[in-house]
Coordinates of C-alpha atoms in Angstrom, one line a residue:
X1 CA 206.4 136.5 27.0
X2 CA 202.8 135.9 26.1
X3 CA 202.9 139.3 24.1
X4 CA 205.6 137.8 22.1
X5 CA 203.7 134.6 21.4
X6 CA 200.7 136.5 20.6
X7 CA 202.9 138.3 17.9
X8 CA 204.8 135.1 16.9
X9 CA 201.4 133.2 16.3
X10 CA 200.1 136.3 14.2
X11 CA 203.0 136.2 12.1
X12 CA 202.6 133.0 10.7
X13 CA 199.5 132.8 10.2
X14 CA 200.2 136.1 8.6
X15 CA 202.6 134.1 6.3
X16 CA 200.7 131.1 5.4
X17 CA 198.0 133.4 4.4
X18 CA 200.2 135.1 1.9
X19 CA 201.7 132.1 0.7
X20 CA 197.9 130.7 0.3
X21 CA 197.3 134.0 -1.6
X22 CA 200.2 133.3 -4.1
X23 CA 199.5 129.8 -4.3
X24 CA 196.0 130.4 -5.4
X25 CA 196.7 133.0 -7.7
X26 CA 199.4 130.8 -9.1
X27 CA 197.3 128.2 -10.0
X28 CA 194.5 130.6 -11.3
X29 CA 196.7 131.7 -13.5
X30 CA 197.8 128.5 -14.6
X31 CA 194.4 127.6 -14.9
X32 CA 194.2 130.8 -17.7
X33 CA 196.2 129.6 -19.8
X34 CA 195.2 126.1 -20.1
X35 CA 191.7 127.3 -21.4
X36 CA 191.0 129.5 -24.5
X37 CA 188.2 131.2 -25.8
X38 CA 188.4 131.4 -29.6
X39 CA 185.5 133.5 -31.5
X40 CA 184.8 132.6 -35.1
X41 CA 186.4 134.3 -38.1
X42 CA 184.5 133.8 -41.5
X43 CA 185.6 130.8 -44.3
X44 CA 184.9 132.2 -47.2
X45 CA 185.9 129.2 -49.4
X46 CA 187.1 125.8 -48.2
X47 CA 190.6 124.9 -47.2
X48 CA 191.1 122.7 -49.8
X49 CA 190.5 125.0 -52.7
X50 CA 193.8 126.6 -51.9
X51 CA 196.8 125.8 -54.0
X52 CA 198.9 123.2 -53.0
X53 CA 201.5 123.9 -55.3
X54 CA 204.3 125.0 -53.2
X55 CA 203.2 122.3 -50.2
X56 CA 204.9 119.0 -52.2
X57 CA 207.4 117.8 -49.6
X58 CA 210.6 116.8 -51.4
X59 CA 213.9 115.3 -50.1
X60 CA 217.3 115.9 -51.1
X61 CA 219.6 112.6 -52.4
X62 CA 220.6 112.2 -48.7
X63 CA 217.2 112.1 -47.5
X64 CA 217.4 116.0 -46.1
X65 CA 213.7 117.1 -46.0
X66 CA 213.9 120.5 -47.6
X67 CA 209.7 121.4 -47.5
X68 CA 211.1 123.6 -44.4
X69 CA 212.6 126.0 -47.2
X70 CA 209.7 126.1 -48.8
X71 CA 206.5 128.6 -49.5
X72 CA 203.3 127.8 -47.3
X73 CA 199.9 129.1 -47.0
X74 CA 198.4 130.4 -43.6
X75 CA 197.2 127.6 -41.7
X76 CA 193.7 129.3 -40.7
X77 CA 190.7 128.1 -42.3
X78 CA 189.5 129.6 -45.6
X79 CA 191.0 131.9 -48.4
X80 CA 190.5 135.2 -46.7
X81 CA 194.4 135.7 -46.0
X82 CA 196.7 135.1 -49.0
X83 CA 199.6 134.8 -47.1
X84 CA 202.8 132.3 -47.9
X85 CA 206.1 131.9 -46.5
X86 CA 208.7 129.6 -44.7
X87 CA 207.8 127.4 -41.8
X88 CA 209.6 129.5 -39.5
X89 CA 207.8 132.8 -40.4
X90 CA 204.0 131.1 -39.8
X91 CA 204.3 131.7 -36.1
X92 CA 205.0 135.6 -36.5
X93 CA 202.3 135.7 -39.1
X94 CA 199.8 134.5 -37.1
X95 CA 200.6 136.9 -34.0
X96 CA 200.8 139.6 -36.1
X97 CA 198.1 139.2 -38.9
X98 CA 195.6 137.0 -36.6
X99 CA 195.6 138.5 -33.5
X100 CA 192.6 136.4 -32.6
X101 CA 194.8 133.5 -32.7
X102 CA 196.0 132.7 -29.1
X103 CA 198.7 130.5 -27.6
X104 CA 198.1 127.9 -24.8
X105 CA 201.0 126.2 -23.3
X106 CA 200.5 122.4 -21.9
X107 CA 200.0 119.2 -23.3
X108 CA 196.7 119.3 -22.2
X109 CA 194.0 122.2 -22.9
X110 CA 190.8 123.0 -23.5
X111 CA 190.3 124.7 -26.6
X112 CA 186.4 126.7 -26.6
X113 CA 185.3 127.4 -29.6
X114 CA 182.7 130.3 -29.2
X115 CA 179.8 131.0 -31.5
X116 CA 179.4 127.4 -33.7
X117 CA 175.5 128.0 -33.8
X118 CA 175.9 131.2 -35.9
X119 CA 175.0 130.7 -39.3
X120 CA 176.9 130.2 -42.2
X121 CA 180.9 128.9 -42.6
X122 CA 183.7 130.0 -40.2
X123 CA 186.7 128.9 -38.9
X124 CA 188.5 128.7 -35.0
X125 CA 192.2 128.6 -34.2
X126 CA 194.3 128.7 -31.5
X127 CA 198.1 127.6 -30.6
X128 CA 198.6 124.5 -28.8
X129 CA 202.6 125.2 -26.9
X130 CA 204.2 121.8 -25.6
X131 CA 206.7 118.8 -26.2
X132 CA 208.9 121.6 -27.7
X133 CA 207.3 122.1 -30.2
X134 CA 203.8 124.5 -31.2
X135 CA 200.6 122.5 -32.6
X136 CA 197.7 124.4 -34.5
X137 CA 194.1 123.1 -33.6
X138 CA 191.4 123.7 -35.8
X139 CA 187.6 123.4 -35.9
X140 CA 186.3 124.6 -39.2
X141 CA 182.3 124.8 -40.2
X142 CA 181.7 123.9 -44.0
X143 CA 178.7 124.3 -46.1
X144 CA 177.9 122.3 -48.5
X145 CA 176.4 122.2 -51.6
X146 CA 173.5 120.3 -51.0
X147 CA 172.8 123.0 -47.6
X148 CA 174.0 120.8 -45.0
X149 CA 176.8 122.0 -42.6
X150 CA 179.6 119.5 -41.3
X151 CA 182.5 120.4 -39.0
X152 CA 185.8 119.6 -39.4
X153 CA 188.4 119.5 -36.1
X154 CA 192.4 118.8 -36.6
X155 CA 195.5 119.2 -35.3
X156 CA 198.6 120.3 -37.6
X157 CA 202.1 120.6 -36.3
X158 CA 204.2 123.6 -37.4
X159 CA 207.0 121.2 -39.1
X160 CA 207.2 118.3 -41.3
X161 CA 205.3 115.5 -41.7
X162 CA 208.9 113.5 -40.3
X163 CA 208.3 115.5 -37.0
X164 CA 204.9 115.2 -37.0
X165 CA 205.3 110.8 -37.3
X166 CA 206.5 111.0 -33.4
X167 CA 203.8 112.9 -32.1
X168 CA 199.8 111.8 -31.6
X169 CA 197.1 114.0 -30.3
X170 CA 193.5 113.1 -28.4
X171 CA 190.1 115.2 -29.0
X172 CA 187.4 115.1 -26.0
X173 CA 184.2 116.1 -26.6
X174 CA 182.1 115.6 -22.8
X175 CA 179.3 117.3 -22.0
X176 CA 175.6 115.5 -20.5
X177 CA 177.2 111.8 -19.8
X178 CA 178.2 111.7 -23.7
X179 CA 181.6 111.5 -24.7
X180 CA 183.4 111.5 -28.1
X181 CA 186.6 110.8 -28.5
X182 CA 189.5 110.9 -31.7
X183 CA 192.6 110.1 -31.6
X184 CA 195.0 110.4 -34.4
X185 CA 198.6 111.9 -35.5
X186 CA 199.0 115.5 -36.2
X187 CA 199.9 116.7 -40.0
X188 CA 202.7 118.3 -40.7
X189 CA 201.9 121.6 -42.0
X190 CA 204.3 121.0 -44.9
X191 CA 202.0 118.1 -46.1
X192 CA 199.4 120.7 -47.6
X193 CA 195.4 121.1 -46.6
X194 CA 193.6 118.7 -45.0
X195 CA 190.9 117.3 -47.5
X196 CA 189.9 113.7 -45.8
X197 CA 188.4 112.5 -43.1
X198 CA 191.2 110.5 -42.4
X199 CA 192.5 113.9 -41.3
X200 CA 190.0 115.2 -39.3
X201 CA 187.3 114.3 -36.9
X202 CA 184.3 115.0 -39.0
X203 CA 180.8 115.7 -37.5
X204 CA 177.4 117.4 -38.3
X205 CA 175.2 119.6 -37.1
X206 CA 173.3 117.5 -34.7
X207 CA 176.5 115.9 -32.7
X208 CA 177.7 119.7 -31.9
X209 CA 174.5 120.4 -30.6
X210 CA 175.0 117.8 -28.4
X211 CA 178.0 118.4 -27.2
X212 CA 177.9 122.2 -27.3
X213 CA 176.3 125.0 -24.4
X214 CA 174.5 127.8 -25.1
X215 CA 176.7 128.1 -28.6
X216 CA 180.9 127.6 -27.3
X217 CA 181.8 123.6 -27.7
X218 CA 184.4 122.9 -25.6
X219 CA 187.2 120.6 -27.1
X220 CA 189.8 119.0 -24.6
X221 CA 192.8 118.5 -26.5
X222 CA 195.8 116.2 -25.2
X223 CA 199.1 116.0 -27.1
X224 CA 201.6 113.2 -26.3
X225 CA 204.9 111.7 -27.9
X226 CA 204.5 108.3 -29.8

């Protein structure tokens, strides 16, 4: 009888360790995901110097938006892919051109944008998965003409600006008791580049540094229905 308790006891212990060991892993994993590491690609020109030609949203008499039928660029910063097509087809493009480009799912990530101390302009992207529907974040590094550098961070919803209405996003920048914080609504990809600061959370040189370690700025990025 004692044997058998010996055994019993050993058992579940044996058990609770296991299920500790897939708990763990389960969350570590979860973890993963939640946190991405994006290296920089070069800008070679400015988002906004793309055409915008074939980004003019238009309705049809009943009000149908119809800019989901129509030709867009490539969402990553610069003019180093030429790429256009429909809404639908920028999600394969960017797994299968821009391979860099990852894909966190959660409302809530942190986005670590690797390498912002390297010299000259460049651009970091990653996939934001939640609320049904897929969010591109993007930090971009400008020069411009007069030398100075400025940084440019966004959030553009793959769909139309309609879609993008119900949705708002938060950017967290916390490092050394300092804290910045923007909040705003996403853009609909189908509204075109993003050229103002009314788009973007704009900052120089001097507040990454702050907010950055040893290069990677870490951006925590919440998305939430309006």
């Amino acid at each position: 009888m004692l044997f058998f308790t010996h055994c019993f006891g050993f058992v579940l212990d044996l058990v609770h360790f296991r299920y500790q060991h897939c708990k763990a892993k389960t969350a570590f994993s979860a973890a993963i995901q939640l946190v991405c590491v994006v290296r920089p690609t070069r800008s070679l020109t400015h988002l906004a110097t793309r055409s915008t030609l074939s980004l003019h949203q238009r309705t049809t008499a009943n009000g149908e938006d119809v800019s989901e039928r129509r030709l867009l660029s490539c969402p990553c910063p610069g003019a180093s892919c030429g790429w256009e097509g429909p809404l639908k087809a920028i999600l394969p493009h960017l797994a299968i051109s821009h391979r860099s480009v990852a894909t966190l799912r959660g409302e809530s990530v942190v986005f670590l944008a690797a390498g912002i101390h390297l010299p000259g302009a460049a651009g970091w992207v990653t996939v934001q998965s939640c609320l049904g529907h897929h969010f591109v974040l993007v930090l971009e590094k400008q020069e411009r003409r007069d030398g100075r550098q400025r940084f440019l961070l966004f959030v553009l919803l793959l769909g139309t600006s309609r879609q993008a209405e119900g949705f708002s996003y938060r950017l967290v920048l916390n490092r050394n008791r300092r804290r910045l914080t923007w909040e705003a609504t996403p853009r609909g990809l189908t509204e075109g580049p993003v050229t103002t600061s009314t788009d973007s959370l704009i900052f120089d040189t001097v507040i990454a540094q702050l907010f950055a370690d040893n290069g990677s700025l870490a951006i925590n990025v919440t998305i939430s229905t309006c």
